[in-house]
PDB file of C-alpha atoms in Angstrom:
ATOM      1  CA  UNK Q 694      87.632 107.275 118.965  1.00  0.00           C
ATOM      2  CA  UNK Q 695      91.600 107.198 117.671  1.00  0.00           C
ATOM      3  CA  UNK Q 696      92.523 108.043 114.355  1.00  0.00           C
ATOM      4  CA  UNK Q 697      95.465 105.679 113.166  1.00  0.00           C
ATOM      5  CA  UNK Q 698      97.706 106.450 110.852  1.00  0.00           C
ATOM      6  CA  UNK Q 699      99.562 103.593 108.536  1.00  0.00           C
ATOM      7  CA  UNK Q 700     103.216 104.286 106.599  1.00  0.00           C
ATOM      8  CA  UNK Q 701     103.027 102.749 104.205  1.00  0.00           C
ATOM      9  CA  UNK Q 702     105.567 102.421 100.714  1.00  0.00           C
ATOM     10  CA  UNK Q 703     104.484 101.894  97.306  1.00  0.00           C
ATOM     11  CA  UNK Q 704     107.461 100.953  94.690  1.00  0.00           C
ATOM     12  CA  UNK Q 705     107.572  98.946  91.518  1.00  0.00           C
ATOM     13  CA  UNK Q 706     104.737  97.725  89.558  1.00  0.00           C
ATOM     14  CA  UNK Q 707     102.611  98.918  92.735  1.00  0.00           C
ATOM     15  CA  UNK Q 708     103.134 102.607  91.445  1.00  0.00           C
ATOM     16  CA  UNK Q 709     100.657 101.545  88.943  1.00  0.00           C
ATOM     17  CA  UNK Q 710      97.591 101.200  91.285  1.00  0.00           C
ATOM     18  CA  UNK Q 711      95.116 103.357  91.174  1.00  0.00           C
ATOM     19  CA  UNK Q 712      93.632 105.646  94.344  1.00  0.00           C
ATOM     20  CA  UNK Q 713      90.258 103.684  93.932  1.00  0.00           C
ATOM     21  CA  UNK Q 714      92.224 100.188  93.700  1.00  0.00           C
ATOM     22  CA  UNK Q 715      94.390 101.019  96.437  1.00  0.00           C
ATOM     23  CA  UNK Q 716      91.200 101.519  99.028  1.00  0.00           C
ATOM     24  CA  UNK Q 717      89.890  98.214  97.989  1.00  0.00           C
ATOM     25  CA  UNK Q 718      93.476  96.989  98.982  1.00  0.00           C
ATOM     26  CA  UNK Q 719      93.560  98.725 102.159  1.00  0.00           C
ATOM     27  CA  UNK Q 720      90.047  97.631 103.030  1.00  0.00           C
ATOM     28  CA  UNK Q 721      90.686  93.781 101.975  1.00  0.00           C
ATOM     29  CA  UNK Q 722      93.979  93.986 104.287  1.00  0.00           C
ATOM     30  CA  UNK Q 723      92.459  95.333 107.380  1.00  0.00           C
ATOM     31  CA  UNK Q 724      89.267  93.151 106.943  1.00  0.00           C
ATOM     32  CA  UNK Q 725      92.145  90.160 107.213  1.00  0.00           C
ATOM     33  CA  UNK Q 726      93.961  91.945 109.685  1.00  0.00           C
ATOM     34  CA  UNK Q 727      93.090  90.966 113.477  1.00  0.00           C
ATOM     35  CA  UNK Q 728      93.317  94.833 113.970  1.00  0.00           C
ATOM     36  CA  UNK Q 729      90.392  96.475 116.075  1.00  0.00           C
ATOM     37  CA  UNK Q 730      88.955  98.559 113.176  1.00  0.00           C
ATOM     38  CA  UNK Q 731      86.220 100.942 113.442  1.00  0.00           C
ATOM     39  CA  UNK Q 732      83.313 100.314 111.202  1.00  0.00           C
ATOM     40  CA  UNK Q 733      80.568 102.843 109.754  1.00  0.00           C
ATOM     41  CA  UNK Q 734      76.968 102.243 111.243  1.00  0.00           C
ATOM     42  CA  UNK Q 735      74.111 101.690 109.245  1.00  0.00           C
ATOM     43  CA  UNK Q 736      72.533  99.744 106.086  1.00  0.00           C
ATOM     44  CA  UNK Q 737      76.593  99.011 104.872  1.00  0.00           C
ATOM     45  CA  UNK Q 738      78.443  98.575 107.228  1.00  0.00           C
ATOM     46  CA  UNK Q 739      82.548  99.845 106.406  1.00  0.00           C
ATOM     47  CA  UNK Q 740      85.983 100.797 106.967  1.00  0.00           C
ATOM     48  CA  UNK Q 741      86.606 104.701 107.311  1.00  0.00           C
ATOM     49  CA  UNK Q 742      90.071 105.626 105.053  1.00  0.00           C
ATOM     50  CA  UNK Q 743      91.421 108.621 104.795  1.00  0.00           C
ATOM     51  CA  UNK Q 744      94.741 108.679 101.956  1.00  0.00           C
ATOM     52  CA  UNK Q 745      96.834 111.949 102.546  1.00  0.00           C
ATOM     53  CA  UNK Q 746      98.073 113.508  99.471  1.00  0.00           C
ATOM     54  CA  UNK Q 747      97.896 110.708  97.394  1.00  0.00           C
ATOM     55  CA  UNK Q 748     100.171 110.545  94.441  1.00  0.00           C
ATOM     56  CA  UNK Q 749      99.846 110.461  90.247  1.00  0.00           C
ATOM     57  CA  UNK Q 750      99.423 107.080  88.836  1.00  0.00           C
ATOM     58  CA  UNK Q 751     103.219 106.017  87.847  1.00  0.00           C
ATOM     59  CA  UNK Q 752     104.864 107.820  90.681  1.00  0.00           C
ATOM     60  CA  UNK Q 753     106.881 105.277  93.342  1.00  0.00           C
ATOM     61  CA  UNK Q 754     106.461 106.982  97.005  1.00  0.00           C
ATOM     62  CA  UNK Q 755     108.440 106.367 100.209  1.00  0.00           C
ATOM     63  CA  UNK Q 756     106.019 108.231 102.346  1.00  0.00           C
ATOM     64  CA  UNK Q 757     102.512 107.207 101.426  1.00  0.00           C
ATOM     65  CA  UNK Q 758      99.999 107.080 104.503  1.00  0.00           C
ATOM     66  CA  UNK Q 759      96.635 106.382 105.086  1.00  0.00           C
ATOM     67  CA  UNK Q 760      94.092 107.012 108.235  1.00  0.00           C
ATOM     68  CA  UNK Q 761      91.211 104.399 109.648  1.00  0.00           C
ATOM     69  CA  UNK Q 762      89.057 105.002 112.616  1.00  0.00           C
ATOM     70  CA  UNK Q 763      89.231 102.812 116.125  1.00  0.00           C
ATOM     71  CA  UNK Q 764      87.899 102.651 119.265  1.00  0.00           C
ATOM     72  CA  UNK Q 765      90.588 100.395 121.294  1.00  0.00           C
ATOM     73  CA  UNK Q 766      92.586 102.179 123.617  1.00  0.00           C
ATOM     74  CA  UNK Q 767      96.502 101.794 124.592  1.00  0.00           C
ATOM     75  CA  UNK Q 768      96.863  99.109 121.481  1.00  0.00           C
ATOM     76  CA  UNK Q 769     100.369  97.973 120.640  1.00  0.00           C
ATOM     77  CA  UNK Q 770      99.754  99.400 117.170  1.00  0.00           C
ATOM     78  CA  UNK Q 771     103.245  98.952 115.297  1.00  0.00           C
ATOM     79  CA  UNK Q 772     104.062  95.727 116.257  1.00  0.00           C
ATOM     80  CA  UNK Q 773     101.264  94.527 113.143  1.00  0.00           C
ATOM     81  CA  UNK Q 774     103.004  96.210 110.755  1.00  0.00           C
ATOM     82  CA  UNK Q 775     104.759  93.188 109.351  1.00  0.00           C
ATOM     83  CA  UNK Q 776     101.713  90.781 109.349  1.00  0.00           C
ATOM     84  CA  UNK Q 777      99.875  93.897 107.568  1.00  0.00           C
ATOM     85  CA  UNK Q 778     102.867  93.940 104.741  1.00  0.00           C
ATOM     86  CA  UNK Q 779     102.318  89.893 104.007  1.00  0.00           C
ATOM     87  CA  UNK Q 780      98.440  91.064 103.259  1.00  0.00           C
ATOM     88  CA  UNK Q 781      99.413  93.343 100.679  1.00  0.00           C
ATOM     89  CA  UNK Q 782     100.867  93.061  96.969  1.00  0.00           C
ATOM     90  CA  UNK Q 783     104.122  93.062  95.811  1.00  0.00           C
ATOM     91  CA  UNK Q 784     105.473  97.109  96.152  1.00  0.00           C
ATOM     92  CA  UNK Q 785     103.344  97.526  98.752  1.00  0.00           C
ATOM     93  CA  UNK Q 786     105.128  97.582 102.597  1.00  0.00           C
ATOM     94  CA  UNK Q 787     103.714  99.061 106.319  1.00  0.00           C
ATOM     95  CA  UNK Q 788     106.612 100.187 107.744  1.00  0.00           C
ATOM     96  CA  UNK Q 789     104.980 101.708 110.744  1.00  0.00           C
ATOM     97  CA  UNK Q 790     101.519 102.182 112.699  1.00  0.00           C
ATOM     98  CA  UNK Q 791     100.262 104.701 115.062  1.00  0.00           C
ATOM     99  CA  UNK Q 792      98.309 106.759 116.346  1.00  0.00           C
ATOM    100  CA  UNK Q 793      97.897 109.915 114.060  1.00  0.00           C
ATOM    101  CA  UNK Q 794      99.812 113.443 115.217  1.00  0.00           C
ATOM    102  CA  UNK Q 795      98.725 115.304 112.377  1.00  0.00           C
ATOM    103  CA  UNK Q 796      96.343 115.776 109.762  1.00  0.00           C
ATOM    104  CA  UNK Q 797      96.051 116.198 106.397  1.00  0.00           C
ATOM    105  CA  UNK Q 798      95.834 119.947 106.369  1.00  0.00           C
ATOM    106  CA  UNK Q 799      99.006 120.548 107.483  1.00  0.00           C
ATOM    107  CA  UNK Q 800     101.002 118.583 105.004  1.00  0.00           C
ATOM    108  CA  UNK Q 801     102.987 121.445 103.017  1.00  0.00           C
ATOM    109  CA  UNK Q 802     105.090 120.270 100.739  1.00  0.00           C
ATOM    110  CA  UNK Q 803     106.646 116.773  99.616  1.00  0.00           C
ATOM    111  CA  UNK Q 804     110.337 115.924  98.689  1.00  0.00           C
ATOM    112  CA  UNK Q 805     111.027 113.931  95.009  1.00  0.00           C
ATOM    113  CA  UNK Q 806     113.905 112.249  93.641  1.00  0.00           C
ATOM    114  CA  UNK Q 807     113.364 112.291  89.967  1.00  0.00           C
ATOM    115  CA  UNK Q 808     116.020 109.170  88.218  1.00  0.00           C
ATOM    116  CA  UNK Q 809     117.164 108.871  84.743  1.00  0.00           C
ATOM    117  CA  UNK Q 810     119.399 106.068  83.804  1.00  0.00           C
ATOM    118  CA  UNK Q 811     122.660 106.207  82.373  1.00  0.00           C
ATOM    119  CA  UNK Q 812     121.478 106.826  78.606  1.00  0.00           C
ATOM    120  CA  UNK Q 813     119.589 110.188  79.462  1.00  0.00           C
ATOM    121  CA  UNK Q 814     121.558 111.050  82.337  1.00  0.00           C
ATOM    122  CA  UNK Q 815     123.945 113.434  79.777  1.00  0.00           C
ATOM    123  CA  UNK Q 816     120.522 114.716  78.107  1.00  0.00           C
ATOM    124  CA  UNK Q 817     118.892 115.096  81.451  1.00  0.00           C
ATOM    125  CA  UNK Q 818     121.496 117.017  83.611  1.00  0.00           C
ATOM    126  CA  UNK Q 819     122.228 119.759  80.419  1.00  0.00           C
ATOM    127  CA  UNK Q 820     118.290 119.878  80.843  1.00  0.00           C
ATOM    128  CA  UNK Q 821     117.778 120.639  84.481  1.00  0.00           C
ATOM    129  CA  UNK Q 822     120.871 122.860  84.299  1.00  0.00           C
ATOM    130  CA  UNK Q 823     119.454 124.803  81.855  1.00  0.00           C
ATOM    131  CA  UNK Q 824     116.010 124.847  84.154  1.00  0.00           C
ATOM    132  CA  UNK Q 825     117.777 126.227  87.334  1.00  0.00           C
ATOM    133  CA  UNK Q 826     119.729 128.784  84.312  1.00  0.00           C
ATOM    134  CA  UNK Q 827     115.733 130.346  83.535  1.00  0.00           C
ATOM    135  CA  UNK Q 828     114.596 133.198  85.125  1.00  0.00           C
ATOM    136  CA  UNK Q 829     110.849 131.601  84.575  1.00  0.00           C
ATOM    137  CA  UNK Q 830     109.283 128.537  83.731  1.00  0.00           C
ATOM    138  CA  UNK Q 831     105.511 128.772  83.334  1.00  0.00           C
ATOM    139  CA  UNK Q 832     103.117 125.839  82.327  1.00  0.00           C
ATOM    140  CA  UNK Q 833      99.245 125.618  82.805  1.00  0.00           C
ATOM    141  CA  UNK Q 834      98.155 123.816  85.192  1.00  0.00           C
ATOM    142  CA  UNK Q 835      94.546 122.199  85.394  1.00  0.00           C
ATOM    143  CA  UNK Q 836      92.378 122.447  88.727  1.00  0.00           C
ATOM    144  CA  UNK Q 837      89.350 120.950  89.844  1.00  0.00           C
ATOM    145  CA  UNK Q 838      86.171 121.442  87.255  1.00  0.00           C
ATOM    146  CA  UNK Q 839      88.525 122.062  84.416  1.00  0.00           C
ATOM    147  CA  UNK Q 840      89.688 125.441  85.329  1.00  0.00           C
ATOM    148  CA  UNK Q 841      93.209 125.942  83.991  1.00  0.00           C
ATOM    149  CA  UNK Q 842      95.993 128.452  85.471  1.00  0.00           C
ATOM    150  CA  UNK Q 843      99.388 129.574  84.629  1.00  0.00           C
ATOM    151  CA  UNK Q 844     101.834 128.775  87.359  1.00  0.00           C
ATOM    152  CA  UNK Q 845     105.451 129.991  87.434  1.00  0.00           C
ATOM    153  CA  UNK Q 846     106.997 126.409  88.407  1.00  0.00           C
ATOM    154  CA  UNK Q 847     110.343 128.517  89.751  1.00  0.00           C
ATOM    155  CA  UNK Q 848     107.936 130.429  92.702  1.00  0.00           C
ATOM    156  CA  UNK Q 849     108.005 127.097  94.060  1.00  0.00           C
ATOM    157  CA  UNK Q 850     111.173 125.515  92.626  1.00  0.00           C
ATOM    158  CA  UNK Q 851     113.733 128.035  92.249  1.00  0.00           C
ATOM    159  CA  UNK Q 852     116.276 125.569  91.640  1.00  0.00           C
ATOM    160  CA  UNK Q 853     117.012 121.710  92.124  1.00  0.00           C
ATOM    161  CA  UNK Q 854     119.692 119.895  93.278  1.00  0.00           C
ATOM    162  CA  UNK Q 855     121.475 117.491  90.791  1.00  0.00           C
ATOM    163  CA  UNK Q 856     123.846 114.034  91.747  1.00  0.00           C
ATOM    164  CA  UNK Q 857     125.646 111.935  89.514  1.00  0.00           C
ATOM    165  CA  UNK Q 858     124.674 107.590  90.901  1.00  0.00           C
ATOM    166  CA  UNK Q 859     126.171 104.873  89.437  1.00  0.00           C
ATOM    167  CA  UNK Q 860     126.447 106.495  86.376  1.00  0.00           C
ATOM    168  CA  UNK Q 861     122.939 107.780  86.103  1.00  0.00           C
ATOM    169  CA  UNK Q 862     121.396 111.008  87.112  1.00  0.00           C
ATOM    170  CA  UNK Q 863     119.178 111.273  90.745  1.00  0.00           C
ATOM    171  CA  UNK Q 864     117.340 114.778  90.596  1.00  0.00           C
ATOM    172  CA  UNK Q 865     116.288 116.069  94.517  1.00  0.00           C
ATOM    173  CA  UNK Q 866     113.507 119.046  94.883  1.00  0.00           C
ATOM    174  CA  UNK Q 867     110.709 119.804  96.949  1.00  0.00           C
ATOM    175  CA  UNK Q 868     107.269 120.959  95.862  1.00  0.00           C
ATOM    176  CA  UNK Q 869     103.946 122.058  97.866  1.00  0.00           C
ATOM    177  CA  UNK Q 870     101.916 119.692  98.251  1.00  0.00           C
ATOM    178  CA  UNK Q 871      99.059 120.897 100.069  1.00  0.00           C
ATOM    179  CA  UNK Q 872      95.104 120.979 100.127  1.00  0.00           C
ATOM    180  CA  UNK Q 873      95.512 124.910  99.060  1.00  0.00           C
ATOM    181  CA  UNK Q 874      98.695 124.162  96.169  1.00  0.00           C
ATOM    182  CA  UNK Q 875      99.641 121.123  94.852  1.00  0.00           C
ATOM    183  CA  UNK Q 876     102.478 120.933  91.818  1.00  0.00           C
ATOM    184  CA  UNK Q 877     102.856 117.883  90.642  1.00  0.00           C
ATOM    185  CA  UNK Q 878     106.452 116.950  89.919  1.00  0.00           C
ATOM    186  CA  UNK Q 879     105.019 116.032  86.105  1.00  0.00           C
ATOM    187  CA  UNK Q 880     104.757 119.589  85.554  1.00  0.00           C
ATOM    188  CA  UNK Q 881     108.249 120.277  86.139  1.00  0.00           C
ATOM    189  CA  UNK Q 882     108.702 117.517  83.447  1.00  0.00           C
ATOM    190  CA  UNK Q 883     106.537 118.174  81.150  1.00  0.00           C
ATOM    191  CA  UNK Q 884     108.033 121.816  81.346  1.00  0.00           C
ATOM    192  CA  UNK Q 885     111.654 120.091  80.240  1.00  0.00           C
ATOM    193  CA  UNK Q 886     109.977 118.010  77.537  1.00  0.00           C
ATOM    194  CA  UNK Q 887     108.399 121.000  75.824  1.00  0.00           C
ATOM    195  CA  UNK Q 888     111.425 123.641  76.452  1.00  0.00           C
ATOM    196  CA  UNK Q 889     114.527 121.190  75.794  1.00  0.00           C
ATOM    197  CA  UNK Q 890     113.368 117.778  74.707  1.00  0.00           C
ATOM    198  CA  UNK Q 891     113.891 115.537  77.031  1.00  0.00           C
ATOM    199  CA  UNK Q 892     111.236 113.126  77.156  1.00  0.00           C
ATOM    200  CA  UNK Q 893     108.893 113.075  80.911  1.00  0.00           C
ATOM    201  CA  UNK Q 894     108.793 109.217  80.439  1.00  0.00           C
ATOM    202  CA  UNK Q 895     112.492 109.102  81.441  1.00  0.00           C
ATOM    203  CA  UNK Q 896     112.525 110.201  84.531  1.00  0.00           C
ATOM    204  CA  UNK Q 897     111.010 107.971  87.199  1.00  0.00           C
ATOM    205  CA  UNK Q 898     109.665 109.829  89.936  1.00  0.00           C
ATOM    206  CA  UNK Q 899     109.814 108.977  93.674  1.00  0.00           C
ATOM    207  CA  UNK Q 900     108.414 110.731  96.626  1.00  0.00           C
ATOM    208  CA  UNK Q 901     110.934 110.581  99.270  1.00  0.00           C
ATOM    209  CA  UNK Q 902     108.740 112.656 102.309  1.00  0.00           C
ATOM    210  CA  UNK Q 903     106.220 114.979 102.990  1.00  0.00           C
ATOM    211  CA  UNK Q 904     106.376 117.761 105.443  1.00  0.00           C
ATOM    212  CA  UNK Q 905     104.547 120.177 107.247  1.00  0.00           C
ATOM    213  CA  UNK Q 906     105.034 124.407 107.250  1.00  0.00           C
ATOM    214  CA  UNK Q 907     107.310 123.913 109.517  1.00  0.00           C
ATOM    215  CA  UNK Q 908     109.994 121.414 107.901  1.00  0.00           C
ATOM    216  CA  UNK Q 909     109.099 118.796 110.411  1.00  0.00           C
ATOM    217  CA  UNK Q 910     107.916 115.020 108.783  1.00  0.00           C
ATOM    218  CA  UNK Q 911     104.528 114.605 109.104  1.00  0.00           C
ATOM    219  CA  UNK Q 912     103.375 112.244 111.314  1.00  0.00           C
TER     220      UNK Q 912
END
């Protein structure tokens, strides 16, 4: 049995699909796909999918994957990525298949690029400079079950990286992002709303790459 992985992007109005939706979209596309997929035995027969640290409703991603099962061996795997992408709805693009190197468990972090457009861009960089100023920035952050936590966002995020585009404002940090922490880049923004007003909604978020402990991509 092979574990494959799919790269897949999600941009646009595709940001706005839900985990649950977006396994019904990855099952429809390999049940049209000529791909030899593994199927579940039993009463219901199905596809086994796997989404590595899937992303907040609203967030554009890059570096999105998700594993299935198969049982064929030496398969020229990448060469259906394109068909795949013509399966799939508009924001949604394979840009690569193969076999899986890595698991989940040792993703690590995850790079974000975090836009404002050239209204807020004045509001947003006296903002972040004014984060990377503070010697803290807590904000509670809710876990599985409810239970709630303070978390020093600047243990993780000691300071970001600002860049002036096309007359806008393109914010670059990294964040953990694995099964043990996870910060969600909306924390960092709702931390700026609350301390200096500048509203989360505009910033658009975009995960750029995930990585393991050892700064490599994962793969």
């Amino acid at each position: 049995m092979t574990t494959v992985k799919i790269f897949f992007e999600k941009c646009g109005e595709a940001a706005y699909i839900s985990l649950l939706d977006l396994q019904r979209v990855f099952h429809r596309m390999l049940k049209m796909s000529s791909l030899p997929v593994y199927y579940t035995q039993g009463f219901n027969p199905h596809i086994y999918l796997s989404f590595s640290c899937p992303l907040s409703l609203g967030q554009e991603s890059l570096a999105e994957t998700v594993d299935f099962k198969s049982e064929a061996e030496g398969y020229d795997w990448d060469a259906a990525a394109p068909a795949l992408s013509a399966c799939l709805p508009r924001g949604i693009k394979v840009t690569r298949i193969a076999p899986a190197v890595l698991d989940a468990g040792d993703i690590a972090c995850a790079a974000y690029e975090v836009r404002y457009a050239e209204k807020d861009a004045q509001a947003a960089c006296a903002a972040w400079e004014a984060y990377n100023a503070a010697p803290a920035a807590e904000v509670v952050k809710e876990g599985k079950r409810g239970k709630k936590k303070t978390v020093d966002l600047k243990a993780h995020l000691p300071e970001v990286q600002l860049m002036r585009k096309n007359g806008g404002l393109v914010v670059c940090m990294r964040l953990p992002a694995g099964s043990v922490l996870n910060v969600n880049p909306v924390l960092v923004l709702g931390w700026l709303e609350q301390q200096h007003g500048l509203p989360a909604a505009s910033g658009n978020i975009l995960r750029t790459g995930i990585y393991t402990r050892n700064g490599e991509k994962f793969s």
